[in-house]
């Protein structure tokens, strides 16, 4: 295999090892690109403190499932890591969290007859915060894993997707399997799920007599962007949500393929709650009410994440195995 090791790490890599010792989930702020306040070449995202969110009706069936310990104060305390658009980021006032995860948190709380108390939280702090009861839920791009299920309950609300992106005028139009990456120069994050997938694809290609991948590593987003736009790299491969946001705002890279974050397994992003406290069932019911009435789809469309949408929330769906 060919390596271009400019520096380990990459601004496109969001998957990091957390306090649970897993790289299978995505820290939304690990090294994400800064969020532009408006779009000059594509879709415009509202990053102002005033969000004008979609109205939500209370679901009596879902509200009835909320544990008394949660509904007692009329609030749902939700941890969110506001460090990567479009998932969650600080608004233009530099203090108000906005983004897809925030909208999901607010809508879910309202569907349960509660008011969302969104608490900006460093990624590394959420597990202890949930276990201690400081947070009643986490909505922060958490991937379900079998190891996490030992301590937490989950209600899924998005698919975990990785995306291949190419220069807008690249002749590359499709990447969804190993032969498609043969001989390509690909920017990827060191030590991430996407690198592991690419290494497996590369090994398969070499076994079949195809050209090896040239792996490229950069330590910041501007360097990787320059490499792609100047033609020194053919593709980037990383978490789709942030790459899609960048593509839709500046119009430079184009998506040429989506891969499940746990390839070859499906990976789910989920509302995360303390194990056995009963709230996950209420969250599942509330999310399904939002899916049914169309609010969920509107939120994902608003933040350019329709490709990661689900048809139904699952309670404690199959998690990625321990690596």
Coordinates of C-alpha atoms in Angstrom, one line a residue:
X1 CA 0.0 0.0 0.0
X2 CA 1.2 3.5 -0.7
X3 CA 1.3 6.1 2.1
X4 CA 1.7 9.9 1.9
X5 CA 2.1 10.6 5.6
X6 CA 2.2 14.4 5.7
X7 CA 0.8 14.3 9.3
X8 CA -1.4 11.9 11.2
X9 CA -4.9 13.0 12.0
X10 CA -7.3 14.9 9.7
X11 CA -9.9 17.5 9.9
X12 CA -12.3 15.2 8.3
X13 CA -12.1 12.6 11.0
X14 CA -14.7 12.7 13.7
X15 CA -14.4 9.2 15.1
X16 CA -12.2 9.2 18.2
X17 CA -11.6 7.0 21.2
X18 CA -13.8 8.0 24.1
X19 CA -13.7 7.2 27.7
X20 CA -15.3 3.9 26.8
X21 CA -12.3 3.0 24.8
X22 CA -14.1 3.0 21.5
X23 CA -13.4 4.6 18.1
X24 CA -16.8 3.5 16.7
X25 CA -18.6 6.7 17.6
X26 CA -18.3 10.1 16.3
X27 CA -17.1 13.0 18.4
X28 CA -18.7 15.8 16.4
X29 CA -16.0 18.2 17.3
X30 CA -12.9 16.1 17.1
X31 CA -11.4 18.2 14.3
X32 CA -14.2 19.6 12.3
X33 CA -14.0 22.4 9.8
X34 CA -15.2 25.8 11.0
X35 CA -18.8 26.5 10.2
X36 CA -19.5 29.3 7.8
X37 CA -22.3 31.7 8.8
X38 CA -23.8 31.7 5.3
X39 CA -23.4 30.0 2.0
X40 CA -22.0 31.8 -1.0
X41 CA -22.1 28.9 -3.5
X42 CA -24.9 26.6 -2.4
X43 CA -27.4 25.9 0.3
X44 CA -27.8 28.5 3.0
X45 CA -28.0 27.4 6.6
X46 CA -29.5 29.5 9.4
X47 CA -26.8 29.8 12.1
X48 CA -28.5 32.8 13.8
X49 CA -29.6 32.4 17.5
X50 CA -33.2 32.8 16.3
X51 CA -34.1 29.5 14.7
X52 CA -37.8 29.6 13.9
X53 CA -38.1 25.8 14.5
X54 CA -40.9 23.7 13.2
X55 CA -43.9 23.5 15.5
X56 CA -44.4 20.2 17.3
X57 CA -47.5 18.6 18.7
X58 CA -47.4 16.6 22.0
X59 CA -47.7 12.9 21.4
X60 CA -49.9 11.7 24.3
X61 CA -48.8 8.1 23.8
X62 CA -45.1 9.0 23.9
X63 CA -45.6 11.5 26.8
X64 CA -47.2 8.8 28.9
X65 CA -44.0 6.8 28.7
X66 CA -41.8 9.5 30.2
X67 CA -40.5 8.3 33.7
X68 CA -41.7 10.4 36.6
X69 CA -38.1 11.2 37.5
X70 CA -37.7 13.0 34.1
X71 CA -41.0 14.7 33.9
X72 CA -41.0 16.1 37.5
X73 CA -39.4 19.4 36.6
X74 CA -41.0 19.7 33.1
X75 CA -37.6 19.7 31.4
X76 CA -35.5 17.4 29.4
X77 CA -31.9 18.0 30.1
X78 CA -29.9 17.1 26.9
X79 CA -26.2 17.1 26.4
X80 CA -25.0 18.4 23.0
X81 CA -21.5 19.0 21.8
X82 CA -21.7 22.2 19.7
X83 CA -18.5 21.9 17.8
X84 CA -19.3 20.7 14.2
X85 CA -21.9 22.0 11.8
X86 CA -24.5 20.9 10.8
X87 CA -24.8 18.6 13.8
X88 CA -24.3 21.2 16.4
X89 CA -22.4 24.4 16.5
X90 CA -22.5 27.8 18.3
X91 CA -24.7 30.3 16.6
X92 CA -23.4 33.7 15.3
X93 CA -23.7 35.0 18.9
X94 CA -21.1 32.5 19.9
X95 CA -23.2 31.2 22.8
X96 CA -26.4 29.6 21.5
X97 CA -26.1 26.0 20.3
X98 CA -27.9 25.4 16.9
X99 CA -27.9 22.5 14.4
X100 CA -29.5 19.2 13.6
X101 CA -28.9 17.7 17.0
X102 CA -30.3 20.7 18.8
X103 CA -33.4 20.7 16.6
X104 CA -33.9 17.0 17.3
X105 CA -33.5 17.6 21.1
X106 CA -36.0 20.5 21.1
X107 CA -38.6 18.6 18.9
X108 CA -38.3 15.4 20.9
X109 CA -38.8 17.3 24.2
X110 CA -41.9 19.0 22.9
X111 CA -43.3 15.8 21.5
X112 CA -43.1 14.5 25.1
X113 CA -44.7 17.5 26.6
X114 CA -41.4 18.8 28.0
X115 CA -39.1 21.8 27.5
X116 CA -35.6 21.1 26.2
X117 CA -32.7 22.3 28.4
X118 CA -29.8 22.0 25.9
X119 CA -26.5 21.9 27.8
X120 CA -23.3 22.4 25.7
X121 CA -21.0 19.5 26.7
X122 CA -17.5 18.5 25.9
X123 CA -17.5 15.2 24.1
X124 CA -15.4 13.4 26.7
X125 CA -17.8 14.4 29.5
X126 CA -21.1 12.9 28.3
X127 CA -20.7 9.3 29.5
X128 CA -20.0 10.3 33.1
X129 CA -22.7 13.0 32.9
X130 CA -25.4 10.5 31.9
X131 CA -24.3 7.9 34.4
X132 CA -24.4 10.5 37.2
X133 CA -27.8 11.8 36.2
X134 CA -26.5 15.2 35.2
X135 CA -27.9 14.7 31.7
X136 CA -31.2 12.8 31.0
X137 CA -30.2 12.3 27.4
X138 CA -27.4 12.8 25.0
X139 CA -28.1 13.9 21.4
X140 CA -24.6 14.3 20.0
X141 CA -23.9 11.9 17.1
X142 CA -23.5 8.9 19.4
X143 CA -23.1 5.6 17.6
X144 CA -24.6 2.5 19.2
X145 CA -22.1 -0.1 20.1
X146 CA -22.5 -3.4 22.0
X147 CA -20.0 -2.2 24.6
X148 CA -21.9 1.1 25.2
X149 CA -25.2 -0.9 25.5
X150 CA -23.8 -2.3 28.8
X151 CA -24.1 1.1 30.4
X152 CA -26.6 3.0 28.2
X153 CA -30.0 2.6 26.5
X154 CA -30.6 4.0 23.0
X155 CA -33.3 5.2 20.7
X156 CA -32.0 5.6 17.1
X157 CA -32.6 8.7 15.1
X158 CA -30.0 8.7 12.2
X159 CA -27.9 6.4 10.2
X160 CA -24.2 6.6 10.7
X161 CA -22.8 7.3 7.2
X162 CA -19.3 7.9 5.9
X163 CA -18.9 9.8 2.6
X164 CA -16.5 9.8 -0.3
X165 CA -16.1 13.3 -1.7
X166 CA -14.3 14.4 -4.9
X167 CA -13.5 17.7 -6.6
X168 CA -16.6 19.1 -8.3
X169 CA -15.2 18.6 -11.8
X170 CA -13.7 15.2 -11.0
X171 CA -14.4 12.4 -13.5
X172 CA -15.0 10.1 -10.5
X173 CA -18.8 9.6 -10.2
X174 CA -19.3 6.5 -8.0
X175 CA -17.4 4.9 -5.0
X176 CA -19.2 2.2 -3.1
X177 CA -17.0 -0.9 -3.1
X178 CA -13.3 -1.9 -3.1
X179 CA -12.6 -1.8 -6.8
X180 CA -13.7 1.8 -7.0
X181 CA -10.8 3.0 -4.8
X182 CA -8.0 1.0 -6.6
X183 CA -5.2 3.3 -7.5
X184 CA -6.8 6.4 -6.0
X185 CA -5.1 9.0 -3.8
X186 CA -7.4 9.3 -0.7
X187 CA -7.3 11.6 2.3
X188 CA -8.4 9.8 5.4
X189 CA -8.1 10.1 9.2
X190 CA -5.5 8.0 10.9
X191 CA -6.8 5.5 13.4
X192 CA -10.5 6.0 12.4
X193 CA -13.2 3.6 11.2
X194 CA -12.9 5.0 7.7
X195 CA -9.2 4.2 7.6
X196 CA -9.9 0.7 8.8
X197 CA -12.5 0.2 6.0
X198 CA -10.2 1.6 3.4
X199 CA -7.4 -0.7 4.6
X200 CA -9.6 -3.7 4.2
X201 CA -10.7 -2.6 0.7
X202 CA -7.1 -2.0 -0.2
X203 CA -6.1 -5.4 0.9
X204 CA -8.9 -7.0 -1.1
X205 CA -7.8 -5.0 -4.2
X206 CA -4.2 -6.0 -3.9
X207 CA -5.2 -9.7 -3.4
X208 CA -7.1 -9.3 -6.7
X209 CA -4.2 -7.7 -8.5
X210 CA -5.6 -4.2 -8.5
X211 CA -3.6 -1.1 -7.9
X212 CA -3.1 0.0 -4.2
X213 CA -4.6 3.0 -2.6
X214 CA -2.3 6.0 -1.8
X215 CA -3.3 7.0 1.7
X216 CA -2.9 10.7 2.5
X217 CA -3.1 12.2 6.0
X218 CA -3.4 15.9 6.9
X219 CA -3.6 17.7 10.2
X220 CA -6.1 20.4 9.3
X221 CA -9.0 21.0 7.0
X222 CA -7.5 23.7 4.9
X223 CA -4.6 21.5 3.9
X224 CA -6.8 18.6 3.0
X225 CA -9.1 20.9 1.0
X226 CA -6.2 22.4 -0.9
X227 CA -4.9 18.9 -1.7
X228 CA -8.2 17.9 -3.1
X229 CA -8.8 21.1 -5.1
X230 CA -5.3 21.2 -6.5
X231 CA -5.5 17.6 -7.7
X232 CA -2.9 16.2 -5.3
X233 CA -5.6 13.9 -3.9
X234 CA -8.5 12.2 -5.7
X235 CA -10.9 11.7 -2.8
X236 CA -11.6 12.4 0.8
X237 CA -13.2 9.7 3.0
X238 CA -14.8 10.7 6.3
X239 CA -18.0 11.3 8.3
X240 CA -20.6 12.3 5.9
X241 CA -22.5 14.9 7.9
X242 CA -19.7 17.4 8.2
X243 CA -18.4 16.7 4.6
X244 CA -21.9 17.1 3.2
X245 CA -22.3 20.4 5.0
X246 CA -19.1 21.7 3.5
X247 CA -20.1 20.5 0.1
X248 CA -23.5 22.2 0.2
X249 CA -22.1 25.5 1.5
X250 CA -19.1 26.0 -0.7
X251 CA -20.0 23.8 -3.7
X252 CA -16.5 22.6 -4.2
X253 CA -16.4 18.9 -3.3
X254 CA -19.1 16.6 -4.5
X255 CA -20.4 13.4 -2.9
X256 CA -19.6 10.3 -4.9
X257 CA -20.5 7.6 -2.4
X258 CA -21.9 6.7 1.0
X259 CA -20.8 3.8 3.2
X260 CA -22.2 2.6 6.4
X261 CA -20.1 3.8 9.3
X262 CA -19.7 0.2 10.6
X263 CA -19.1 -1.3 7.2
X264 CA -20.0 -4.1 6.5
X265 CA -22.4 -3.6 9.4
X266 CA -25.0 -0.9 9.7
X267 CA -24.3 1.7 12.3
X268 CA -27.0 3.7 14.1
X269 CA -26.8 7.2 15.7
X270 CA -29.1 7.3 18.8
X271 CA -30.4 9.3 21.7
X272 CA -28.4 8.0 24.6
X273 CA -29.8 7.6 28.1
X274 CA -28.9 5.9 31.4
X275 CA -29.3 2.2 31.4
X276 CA -32.6 1.0 32.8
X277 CA -34.1 4.4 33.6
X278 CA -37.0 3.9 31.2
X279 CA -36.5 7.1 29.2
X280 CA -35.2 5.4 26.0
X281 CA -38.7 3.9 25.3
X282 CA -40.2 7.4 25.6
X283 CA -37.6 8.8 23.3
X284 CA -38.3 6.1 20.7
X285 CA -42.0 6.8 20.8
X286 CA -41.4 10.5 20.6
X287 CA -39.1 10.1 17.6
X288 CA -41.5 7.9 15.8
X289 CA -44.2 10.5 16.3
X290 CA -41.9 13.1 14.8
X291 CA -41.2 10.7 11.9
X292 CA -44.9 10.0 11.3
X293 CA -46.0 13.7 11.3
X294 CA -43.1 14.8 9.0
X295 CA -41.3 17.0 11.5
X296 CA -38.3 14.7 11.6
X297 CA -37.9 14.8 7.8
X298 CA -38.1 18.6 7.8
X299 CA -35.4 18.9 10.4
X300 CA -33.0 16.6 8.5
X301 CA -33.7 18.4 5.2
X302 CA -33.1 21.8 6.9
X303 CA -29.6 20.7 7.8
X304 CA -28.8 18.8 4.6
X305 CA -28.9 15.3 6.3
X306 CA -31.8 13.6 4.4
X307 CA -29.4 10.9 3.2
X308 CA -28.9 9.8 6.8
X309 CA -32.6 9.6 7.7
X310 CA -34.4 6.6 9.1
X311 CA -37.9 5.2 8.6
X312 CA -38.4 4.2 12.2
X313 CA -36.6 4.7 15.5
X314 CA -35.4 1.5 17.1
X315 CA -35.0 0.8 20.8
X316 CA -31.4 -0.5 21.5
X317 CA -30.7 -1.5 17.9
X318 CA -27.8 -3.8 17.1
X319 CA -24.6 -2.1 18.0
X320 CA -21.2 -2.3 16.5
X321 CA -19.1 -5.0 18.0
X322 CA -16.0 -4.2 20.1
X323 CA -13.1 -3.8 17.8

